[in-house]
mmCIF file with all atom_site columns, C-alpha atoms in Angstrom:
data_model
loop_
_atom_site.group_PDB
_atom_site.id
_atom_site.type_symbol
_atom_site.label_atom_id
_atom_site.label_alt_id
_atom_site.label_comp_id
_atom_site.label_asym_id
_atom_site.label_entity_id
_atom_site.label_seq_id
_atom_site.pdbx_PDB_ins_code
_atom_site.Cartn_x
_atom_site.Cartn_y
_atom_site.Cartn_z
_atom_site.occupancy
_atom_site.B_iso_or_equiv
_atom_site.pdbx_formal_charge
_atom_site.auth_seq_id
_atom_site.auth_comp_id
_atom_site.auth_asym_id
_atom_site.auth_atom_id
_atom_site.pdbx_PDB_model_num
ATOM 1   C CA . MET Z 1 1   ? 13.643  -33.384 -26.208 1.00 0.00 ? 1   MET Z CA 1
ATOM 2   C CA . THR Z 1 2   ? 14.778  -31.742 -23.012 1.00 0.00 ? 2   THR Z CA 1
ATOM 3   C CA . ASP Z 1 3   ? 13.525  -27.865 -22.715 1.00 0.00 ? 3   ASP Z CA 1
ATOM 4   C CA . THR Z 1 4   ? 16.905  -25.961 -21.670 1.00 0.00 ? 4   THR Z CA 1
ATOM 5   C CA . VAL Z 1 5   ? 17.052  -22.206 -20.719 1.00 0.00 ? 5   VAL Z CA 1
ATOM 6   C CA . THR Z 1 6   ? 20.039  -19.815 -20.356 1.00 0.00 ? 6   THR Z CA 1
ATOM 7   C CA . LEU Z 1 7   ? 19.457  -17.966 -17.357 1.00 0.00 ? 7   LEU Z CA 1
ATOM 8   C CA . PRO Z 1 8   ? 20.558  -14.215 -18.227 1.00 0.00 ? 8   PRO Z CA 1
ATOM 9   C CA . ALA Z 1 9   ? 23.008  -12.442 -15.855 1.00 0.00 ? 9   ALA Z CA 1
ATOM 10  C CA . GLN Z 1 10  ? 20.200  -10.608 -14.122 1.00 0.00 ? 10  GLN Z CA 1
ATOM 11  C CA . ALA Z 1 11  ? 18.834  -13.718 -12.693 1.00 0.00 ? 11  ALA Z CA 1
ATOM 12  C CA . VAL Z 1 12  ? 20.669  -14.257 -9.256  1.00 0.00 ? 12  VAL Z CA 1
ATOM 13  C CA . ILE Z 1 13  ? 19.390  -15.163 -5.796  1.00 0.00 ? 13  ILE Z CA 1
ATOM 14  C CA . GLY Z 1 14  ? 18.643  -11.989 -3.973  1.00 0.00 ? 14  GLY Z CA 1
ATOM 15  C CA . ARG Z 1 15  ? 17.622  -9.733  -7.297  1.00 0.00 ? 15  ARG Z CA 1
ATOM 16  C CA . ARG Z 1 16  ? 14.530  -7.894  -6.681  1.00 0.00 ? 16  ARG Z CA 1
ATOM 17  C CA . VAL Z 1 17  ? 11.816  -8.391  -9.201  1.00 0.00 ? 17  VAL Z CA 1
ATOM 18  C CA . GLU Z 1 18  ? 8.615   -7.356  -10.528 1.00 0.00 ? 18  GLU Z CA 1
ATOM 19  C CA . PHE Z 1 19  ? 6.378   -10.403 -11.139 1.00 0.00 ? 19  PHE Z CA 1
ATOM 20  C CA . ALA Z 1 20  ? 2.989   -10.316 -13.465 1.00 0.00 ? 20  ALA Z CA 1
ATOM 21  C CA . TYR Z 1 21  ? 0.791   -13.479 -13.583 1.00 0.00 ? 21  TYR Z CA 1
ATOM 22  C CA . TYR Z 1 22  ? -0.012  -14.784 -16.935 1.00 0.00 ? 22  TYR Z CA 1
ATOM 23  C CA . ARG Z 1 23  ? -4.036  -13.826 -16.472 1.00 0.00 ? 23  ARG Z CA 1
ATOM 24  C CA . ASP Z 1 24  ? -2.814  -10.282 -15.683 1.00 0.00 ? 24  ASP Z CA 1
ATOM 25  C CA . GLN Z 1 25  ? 0.275   -8.811  -17.733 1.00 0.00 ? 25  GLN Z CA 1
ATOM 26  C CA . THR Z 1 26  ? -0.531  -5.299  -16.278 1.00 0.00 ? 26  THR Z CA 1
ATOM 27  C CA . THR Z 1 27  ? -0.412  -5.685  -12.609 1.00 0.00 ? 27  THR Z CA 1
ATOM 28  C CA . PHE Z 1 28  ? 3.611   -6.378  -11.608 1.00 0.00 ? 28  PHE Z CA 1
ATOM 29  C CA . LEU Z 1 29  ? 3.913   -7.469  -8.119  1.00 0.00 ? 29  LEU Z CA 1
ATOM 30  C CA . PRO Z 1 30  ? 7.250   -7.002  -6.354  1.00 0.00 ? 30  PRO Z CA 1
ATOM 31  C CA . GLY Z 1 31  ? 9.203   -9.698  -5.284  1.00 0.00 ? 31  GLY Z CA 1
ATOM 32  C CA . ILE Z 1 32  ? 12.465  -11.229 -5.027  1.00 0.00 ? 32  ILE Z CA 1
ATOM 33  C CA . ILE Z 1 33  ? 14.227  -14.524 -6.660  1.00 0.00 ? 33  ILE Z CA 1
ATOM 34  C CA . THR Z 1 34  ? 14.876  -16.854 -3.615  1.00 0.00 ? 34  THR Z CA 1
ATOM 35  C CA . ALA Z 1 35  ? 16.499  -19.899 -5.796  1.00 0.00 ? 35  ALA Z CA 1
ATOM 36  C CA . ILE Z 1 36  ? 17.356  -21.137 -8.870  1.00 0.00 ? 36  ILE Z CA 1
ATOM 37  C CA . THR Z 1 37  ? 17.010  -24.514 -9.881  1.00 0.00 ? 37  THR Z CA 1
ATOM 38  C CA . ASP Z 1 38  ? 17.696  -26.994 -12.938 1.00 0.00 ? 38  ASP Z CA 1
ATOM 39  C CA . ASP Z 1 39  ? 14.038  -27.384 -14.564 1.00 0.00 ? 39  ASP Z CA 1
ATOM 40  C CA . PRO Z 1 40  ? 13.002  -24.863 -17.080 1.00 0.00 ? 40  PRO Z CA 1
ATOM 41  C CA . ALA Z 1 41  ? 10.930  -22.978 -14.925 1.00 0.00 ? 41  ALA Z CA 1
ATOM 42  C CA . SER Z 1 42  ? 14.045  -22.410 -12.987 1.00 0.00 ? 42  SER Z CA 1
ATOM 43  C CA . LEU Z 1 43  ? 13.684  -19.099 -11.118 1.00 0.00 ? 43  LEU Z CA 1
ATOM 44  C CA . ARG Z 1 44  ? 11.738  -19.177 -7.655  1.00 0.00 ? 44  ARG Z CA 1
ATOM 45  C CA . ILE Z 1 45  ? 10.385  -15.835 -7.000  1.00 0.00 ? 45  ILE Z CA 1
ATOM 46  C CA . ARG Z 1 46  ? 8.503   -14.919 -3.416  1.00 0.00 ? 46  ARG Z CA 1
ATOM 47  C CA . LEU Z 1 47  ? 6.349   -11.953 -3.739  1.00 0.00 ? 47  LEU Z CA 1
ATOM 48  C CA . ASP Z 1 48  ? 6.493   -9.426  -1.081  1.00 0.00 ? 48  ASP Z CA 1
ATOM 49  C CA . GLY Z 1 49  ? 3.903   -10.431 1.757   1.00 0.00 ? 49  GLY Z CA 1
ATOM 50  C CA . LYS Z 1 50  ? 3.791   -14.085 0.545   1.00 0.00 ? 50  LYS Z CA 1
ATOM 51  C CA . ARG Z 1 51  ? 5.443   -17.291 2.218   1.00 0.00 ? 51  ARG Z CA 1
ATOM 52  C CA . ASN Z 1 52  ? 5.235   -19.403 -0.769  1.00 0.00 ? 52  ASN Z CA 1
ATOM 53  C CA . ASN Z 1 53  ? 7.251   -19.043 -4.076  1.00 0.00 ? 53  ASN Z CA 1
ATOM 54  C CA . VAL Z 1 54  ? 6.181   -18.663 -7.786  1.00 0.00 ? 54  VAL Z CA 1
ATOM 55  C CA . ALA Z 1 55  ? 8.091   -20.775 -10.148 1.00 0.00 ? 55  ALA Z CA 1
ATOM 56  C CA . CYS Z 1 56  ? 8.763   -19.022 -13.759 1.00 0.00 ? 56  CYS Z CA 1
ATOM 57  C CA . ARG Z 1 57  ? 11.288  -19.264 -16.565 1.00 0.00 ? 57  ARG Z CA 1
ATOM 58  C CA . PRO Z 1 58  ? 13.921  -16.866 -16.566 1.00 0.00 ? 58  PRO Z CA 1
ATOM 59  C CA . ASP Z 1 59  ? 12.666  -15.681 -20.210 1.00 0.00 ? 59  ASP Z CA 1
ATOM 60  C CA . TYR Z 1 60  ? 9.251   -15.197 -18.883 1.00 0.00 ? 60  TYR Z CA 1
ATOM 61  C CA . ASP Z 1 61  ? 7.862   -11.789 -20.342 1.00 0.00 ? 61  ASP Z CA 1
ATOM 62  C CA . GLY Z 1 62  ? 5.754   -11.262 -16.745 1.00 0.00 ? 62  GLY Z CA 1
ATOM 63  C CA . ILE Z 1 63  ? 9.221   -10.715 -15.000 1.00 0.00 ? 63  ILE Z CA 1
ATOM 64  C CA . ARG Z 1 64  ? 11.060  -7.634  -15.141 1.00 0.00 ? 64  ARG Z CA 1
ATOM 65  C CA . TYR Z 1 65  ? 14.629  -7.487  -13.271 1.00 0.00 ? 65  TYR Z CA 1
ATOM 66  C CA . LEU Z 1 66  ? 15.257  -4.492  -11.150 1.00 0.00 ? 66  LEU Z CA 1
ATOM 67  C CA . ASP Z 1 67  ? 18.782  -3.370  -10.354 1.00 0.00 ? 67  ASP Z CA 1
ATOM 68  C CA . GLN Z 1 68  ? 18.827  -3.999  -6.658  1.00 0.00 ? 68  GLN Z CA 1
ATOM 69  C CA . VAL Z 1 69  ? 20.249  -7.429  -5.349  1.00 0.00 ? 69  VAL Z CA 1
ATOM 70  C CA . THR Z 1 70  ? 20.212  -7.787  -1.632  1.00 0.00 ? 70  THR Z CA 1
ATOM 71  C CA . THR Z 1 71  ? 20.112  -10.817 0.867   1.00 0.00 ? 71  THR Z CA 1
ATOM 72  C CA . VAL Z 1 72  ? 16.835  -12.761 0.612   1.00 0.00 ? 72  VAL Z CA 1
ATOM 73  C CA . PRO Z 1 73  ? 15.075  -12.155 4.132   1.00 0.00 ? 73  PRO Z CA 1
ATOM 74  C CA . ALA Z 1 74  ? 14.317  -15.169 6.201   1.00 0.00 ? 74  ALA Z CA 1
ATOM 75  C CA . LEU Z 1 75  ? 10.821  -15.980 6.638   1.00 0.00 ? 75  LEU Z CA 1
ATOM 76  C CA . PRO Z 1 76  ? 9.399   -15.404 9.915   1.00 0.00 ? 76  PRO Z CA 1
ATOM 77  C CA . MET Z 1 77  ? 9.092   -18.956 12.025  1.00 0.00 ? 77  MET Z CA 1
ATOM 78  C CA . GLY Z 1 78  ? 7.818   -20.009 15.016  1.00 0.00 ? 78  GLY Z CA 1
ATOM 79  C CA . THR Z 1 79  ? 4.795   -19.038 17.274  1.00 0.00 ? 79  THR Z CA 1
ATOM 80  C CA . PHE Z 1 80  ? 2.820   -15.801 16.277  1.00 0.00 ? 80  PHE Z CA 1
ATOM 81  C CA . THR Z 1 81  ? -0.508  -14.354 16.818  1.00 0.00 ? 81  THR Z CA 1
ATOM 82  C CA . PRO Z 1 82  ? -2.565  -14.476 13.504  1.00 0.00 ? 82  PRO Z CA 1
ATOM 83  C CA . THR Z 1 83  ? -4.335  -10.822 12.249  1.00 0.00 ? 83  THR Z CA 1
ATOM 84  C CA . ALA Z 1 84  ? -7.103  -11.050 9.569   1.00 0.00 ? 84  ALA Z CA 1
ATOM 85  C CA . GLU Z 1 85  ? -4.330  -11.122 6.760   1.00 0.00 ? 85  GLU Z CA 1
ATOM 86  C CA . ASP Z 1 86  ? -3.317  -14.112 7.888   1.00 0.00 ? 86  ASP Z CA 1
ATOM 87  C CA . PHE Z 1 87  ? -6.884  -15.717 8.175   1.00 0.00 ? 87  PHE Z CA 1
ATOM 88  C CA . GLY Z 1 88  ? -6.910  -14.623 4.573   1.00 0.00 ? 88  GLY Z CA 1
ATOM 89  C CA . GLY Z 1 89  ? -9.604  -11.859 4.594   1.00 0.00 ? 89  GLY Z CA 1
ATOM 90  C CA . PRO Z 1 90  ? -11.803 -9.407  6.176   1.00 0.00 ? 90  PRO Z CA 1
ATOM 91  C CA . THR Z 1 91  ? -12.930 -9.340  9.927   1.00 0.00 ? 91  THR Z CA 1
ATOM 92  C CA . TYR Z 1 92  ? -16.524 -10.114 10.931  1.00 0.00 ? 92  TYR Z CA 1
ATOM 93  C CA . ALA Z 1 93  ? -18.080 -7.698  13.396  1.00 0.00 ? 93  ALA Z CA 1
ATOM 94  C CA . GLY Z 1 94  ? -14.308 -6.609  13.958  1.00 0.00 ? 94  GLY Z CA 1
ATOM 95  C CA . ILE Z 1 95  ? -13.008 -10.186 14.595  1.00 0.00 ? 95  ILE Z CA 1
ATOM 96  C CA . PRO Z 1 96  ? -10.594 -12.211 12.514  1.00 0.00 ? 96  PRO Z CA 1
ATOM 97  C CA . VAL Z 1 97  ? -12.575 -15.678 11.802  1.00 0.00 ? 97  VAL Z CA 1
ATOM 98  C CA . CYS Z 1 98  ? -10.842 -18.374 10.007  1.00 0.00 ? 98  CYS Z CA 1
ATOM 99  C CA . GLN Z 1 99  ? -12.506 -21.765 8.751   1.00 0.00 ? 99  GLN Z CA 1
ATOM 100 C CA . LEU Z 1 100 ? -10.079 -24.295 8.796   1.00 0.00 ? 100 LEU Z CA 1
ATOM 101 C CA . ASP Z 1 101 ? -9.890  -27.266 6.556   1.00 0.00 ? 101 ASP Z CA 1
ATOM 102 C CA . ASP Z 1 102 ? -11.986 -29.428 8.247   1.00 0.00 ? 102 ASP Z CA 1
ATOM 103 C CA . GLU Z 1 103 ? -14.345 -26.853 8.524   1.00 0.00 ? 103 GLU Z CA 1
ATOM 104 C CA . ASP Z 1 104 ? -14.201 -26.187 11.924  1.00 0.00 ? 104 ASP Z CA 1
ATOM 105 C CA . ILE Z 1 105 ? -14.317 -22.235 12.591  1.00 0.00 ? 105 ILE Z CA 1
ATOM 106 C CA . LEU Z 1 106 ? -12.056 -20.418 14.545  1.00 0.00 ? 106 LEU Z CA 1
ATOM 107 C CA . ILE Z 1 107 ? -12.430 -17.051 16.289  1.00 0.00 ? 107 ILE Z CA 1
ATOM 108 C CA . LEU Z 1 108 ? -9.846  -14.896 17.669  1.00 0.00 ? 108 LEU Z CA 1
ATOM 109 C CA . THR Z 1 109 ? -11.012 -13.276 20.365  1.00 0.00 ? 109 THR Z CA 1
ATOM 110 C CA . ALA Z 1 110 ? -11.508 -14.595 24.036  1.00 0.00 ? 110 ALA Z CA 1
ATOM 111 C CA . ASP Z 1 111 ? -14.495 -12.701 24.671  1.00 0.00 ? 111 ASP Z CA 1
ATOM 112 C CA . GLN Z 1 112 ? -17.729 -14.707 24.368  1.00 0.00 ? 112 GLN Z CA 1
ATOM 113 C CA . ASP Z 1 113 ? -20.399 -12.045 23.083  1.00 0.00 ? 113 ASP Z CA 1
ATOM 114 C CA . ALA Z 1 114 ? -17.720 -10.533 20.329  1.00 0.00 ? 114 ALA Z CA 1
ATOM 115 C CA . ALA Z 1 115 ? -17.079 -14.314 19.182  1.00 0.00 ? 115 ALA Z CA 1
ATOM 116 C CA . ARG Z 1 116 ? -20.772 -14.880 18.774  1.00 0.00 ? 116 ARG Z CA 1
ATOM 117 C CA . ALA Z 1 117 ? -21.043 -11.720 17.003  1.00 0.00 ? 117 ALA Z CA 1
ATOM 118 C CA . ALA Z 1 118 ? -18.241 -12.566 14.428  1.00 0.00 ? 118 ALA Z CA 1
ATOM 119 C CA . LEU Z 1 119 ? -19.559 -16.072 14.052  1.00 0.00 ? 119 LEU Z CA 1
ATOM 120 C CA . VAL Z 1 120 ? -23.354 -14.923 13.444  1.00 0.00 ? 120 VAL Z CA 1
ATOM 121 C CA . ALA Z 1 121 ? -21.567 -11.939 10.922  1.00 0.00 ? 121 ALA Z CA 1
ATOM 122 C CA . TYR Z 1 122 ? -19.384 -14.736 9.375   1.00 0.00 ? 122 TYR Z CA 1
ATOM 123 C CA . CYS Z 1 123 ? -22.388 -17.266 8.546   1.00 0.00 ? 123 CYS Z CA 1
ATOM 124 C CA . LYS Z 1 124 ? -24.326 -14.757 6.846   1.00 0.00 ? 124 LYS Z CA 1
ATOM 125 C CA . ALA Z 1 125 ? -21.235 -13.495 4.921   1.00 0.00 ? 125 ALA Z CA 1
ATOM 126 C CA . GLN Z 1 126 ? -20.492 -17.011 3.935   1.00 0.00 ? 126 GLN Z CA 1
ATOM 127 C CA . ASP Z 1 127 ? -24.261 -17.973 3.073   1.00 0.00 ? 127 ASP Z CA 1
ATOM 128 C CA . ILE Z 1 128 ? -24.058 -20.611 5.949   1.00 0.00 ? 128 ILE Z CA 1
ATOM 129 C CA . ASP Z 1 129 ? -27.108 -21.852 7.742   1.00 0.00 ? 129 ASP Z CA 1
ATOM 130 C CA . PRO Z 1 130 ? -27.769 -19.239 10.395  1.00 0.00 ? 130 PRO Z CA 1
ATOM 131 C CA . GLU Z 1 131 ? -28.923 -21.901 12.721  1.00 0.00 ? 131 GLU Z CA 1
ATOM 132 C CA . TYR Z 1 132 ? -25.172 -23.070 12.891  1.00 0.00 ? 132 TYR Z CA 1
ATOM 133 C CA . ALA Z 1 133 ? -24.022 -19.754 14.521  1.00 0.00 ? 133 ALA Z CA 1
ATOM 134 C CA . GLU Z 1 134 ? -26.475 -20.788 17.536  1.00 0.00 ? 134 GLU Z CA 1
ATOM 135 C CA . ASP Z 1 135 ? -24.181 -24.330 18.268  1.00 0.00 ? 135 ASP Z CA 1
ATOM 136 C CA . PRO Z 1 136 ? -22.356 -23.765 21.433  1.00 0.00 ? 136 PRO Z CA 1
ATOM 137 C CA . LEU Z 1 137 ? -18.464 -22.187 21.070  1.00 0.00 ? 137 LEU Z CA 1
ATOM 138 C CA . THR Z 1 138 ? -15.857 -23.358 22.958  1.00 0.00 ? 138 THR Z CA 1
ATOM 139 C CA . ALA Z 1 139 ? -13.203 -21.197 24.802  1.00 0.00 ? 139 ALA Z CA 1
ATOM 140 C CA . THR Z 1 140 ? -9.426  -22.615 24.117  1.00 0.00 ? 140 THR Z CA 1
ATOM 141 C CA . TRP Z 1 141 ? -5.917  -21.561 23.694  1.00 0.00 ? 141 TRP Z CA 1
ATOM 142 C CA . ALA Z 1 142 ? -4.622  -21.794 20.531  1.00 0.00 ? 142 ALA Z CA 1
ATOM 143 C CA . ARG Z 1 143 ? -1.104  -21.850 19.543  1.00 0.00 ? 143 ARG Z CA 1
ATOM 144 C CA . PHE Z 1 144 ? -0.302  -20.332 15.784  1.00 0.00 ? 144 PHE Z CA 1
ATOM 145 C CA . GLU Z 1 145 ? 2.843   -21.548 14.095  1.00 0.00 ? 145 GLU Z CA 1
ATOM 146 C CA . TRP Z 1 146 ? 4.542   -20.486 10.935  1.00 0.00 ? 146 TRP Z CA 1
ATOM 147 C CA . GLN Z 1 147 ? 5.285   -23.326 8.551   1.00 0.00 ? 147 GLN Z CA 1
ATOM 148 C CA . PRO Z 1 148 ? 8.563   -23.504 6.167   1.00 0.00 ? 148 PRO Z CA 1
ATOM 149 C CA . GLU Z 1 149 ? 8.634   -21.965 3.126   1.00 0.00 ? 149 GLU Z CA 1
ATOM 150 C CA . ASP Z 1 150 ? 6.648   -23.820 0.304   1.00 0.00 ? 150 ASP Z CA 1
ATOM 151 C CA . ALA Z 1 151 ? 4.822   -25.980 3.060   1.00 0.00 ? 151 ALA Z CA 1
ATOM 152 C CA . ASP Z 1 152 ? 1.315   -27.026 2.115   1.00 0.00 ? 152 ASP Z CA 1
ATOM 153 C CA . VAL Z 1 153 ? -0.113  -24.629 4.472   1.00 0.00 ? 153 VAL Z CA 1
ATOM 154 C CA . ASP Z 1 154 ? 1.499   -21.207 5.955   1.00 0.00 ? 154 ASP Z CA 1
ATOM 155 C CA . TRP Z 1 155 ? 0.802   -21.922 9.361   1.00 0.00 ? 155 TRP Z CA 1
ATOM 156 C CA . GLN Z 1 156 ? -0.556  -24.600 11.718  1.00 0.00 ? 156 GLN Z CA 1
ATOM 157 C CA . VAL Z 1 157 ? -2.468  -24.320 14.907  1.00 0.00 ? 157 VAL Z CA 1
ATOM 158 C CA . THR Z 1 158 ? -2.657  -26.457 17.801  1.00 0.00 ? 158 THR Z CA 1
ATOM 159 C CA . PHE Z 1 159 ? -5.245  -26.413 20.660  1.00 0.00 ? 159 PHE Z CA 1
ATOM 160 C CA . ASP Z 1 160 ? -4.792  -26.810 24.512  1.00 0.00 ? 160 ASP Z CA 1
ATOM 161 C CA . ASP Z 1 161 ? -7.226  -26.049 27.513  1.00 0.00 ? 161 ASP Z CA 1
ATOM 162 C CA . LYS Z 1 162 ? -4.401  -24.389 29.422  1.00 0.00 ? 162 LYS Z CA 1
ATOM 163 C CA . PRO Z 1 163 ? -2.121  -21.541 28.252  1.00 0.00 ? 163 PRO Z CA 1
ATOM 164 C CA . ALA Z 1 164 ? 1.360   -22.022 26.650  1.00 0.00 ? 164 ALA Z CA 1
ATOM 165 C CA . ASP Z 1 165 ? 3.944   -19.979 25.325  1.00 0.00 ? 165 ASP Z CA 1
ATOM 166 C CA . GLY Z 1 166 ? 2.906   -18.058 22.548  1.00 0.00 ? 166 GLY Z CA 1
ATOM 167 C CA . ALA Z 1 167 ? -0.940  -19.146 22.791  1.00 0.00 ? 167 ALA Z CA 1
ATOM 168 C CA . VAL Z 1 168 ? -3.759  -16.820 22.521  1.00 0.00 ? 168 VAL Z CA 1
ATOM 169 C CA . GLN Z 1 169 ? -7.344  -17.618 23.737  1.00 0.00 ? 169 GLN Z CA 1
ATOM 170 C CA . VAL Z 1 170 ? -9.946  -18.245 20.887  1.00 0.00 ? 170 VAL Z CA 1
ATOM 171 C CA . HIS Z 1 171 ? -13.257 -19.545 20.121  1.00 0.00 ? 171 HIS Z CA 1
ATOM 172 C CA . TYR Z 1 172 ? -13.660 -22.488 18.326  1.00 0.00 ? 172 TYR Z CA 1
ATOM 173 C CA . LEU Z 1 173 ? -16.747 -24.154 16.835  1.00 0.00 ? 173 LEU Z CA 1
ATOM 174 C CA . PRO Z 1 174 ? -15.980 -27.886 15.424  1.00 0.00 ? 174 PRO Z CA 1
ATOM 175 C CA . ALA Z 1 175 ? -17.940 -28.677 12.290  1.00 0.00 ? 175 ALA Z CA 1
ATOM 176 C CA . ALA Z 1 176 ? -21.180 -30.971 12.905  1.00 0.00 ? 176 ALA Z CA 1
#
């Protein structure tokens, strides 16, 4: 049996919407329809400030179609300097810190003392053994690059000993 859904007239690419996740049907977040596919969860909605789409059925109770239809804004691509928000959270001792998938820790500052303070604060906040924060930090250049919409990760980082276009100096602590 095939599950088919009739698209309402409002379901068009570029329509502004408000979307609520199933787990919280009282908080509606602004977004835009970026694509329509053939599957039952045919709408792809990019919530404002996000890089990935949410798939939903056009008759889903957690979607409100708004009157505004516009062009879908292009996502920023290429090299960028990350913020604490790009790293997914707060700052530590005033510095953005990120733990990568391989558990290496990246500290967004060229200042050795500030990097050490941020690492200590990060380890404390994450319940990581404080002795780990005593390991030597490596100063290096990092080039952050946005990935396409719906990629597995929002951005990737490459490291180099020398500055390159768009690179920023960071401190890096490899996983033990």
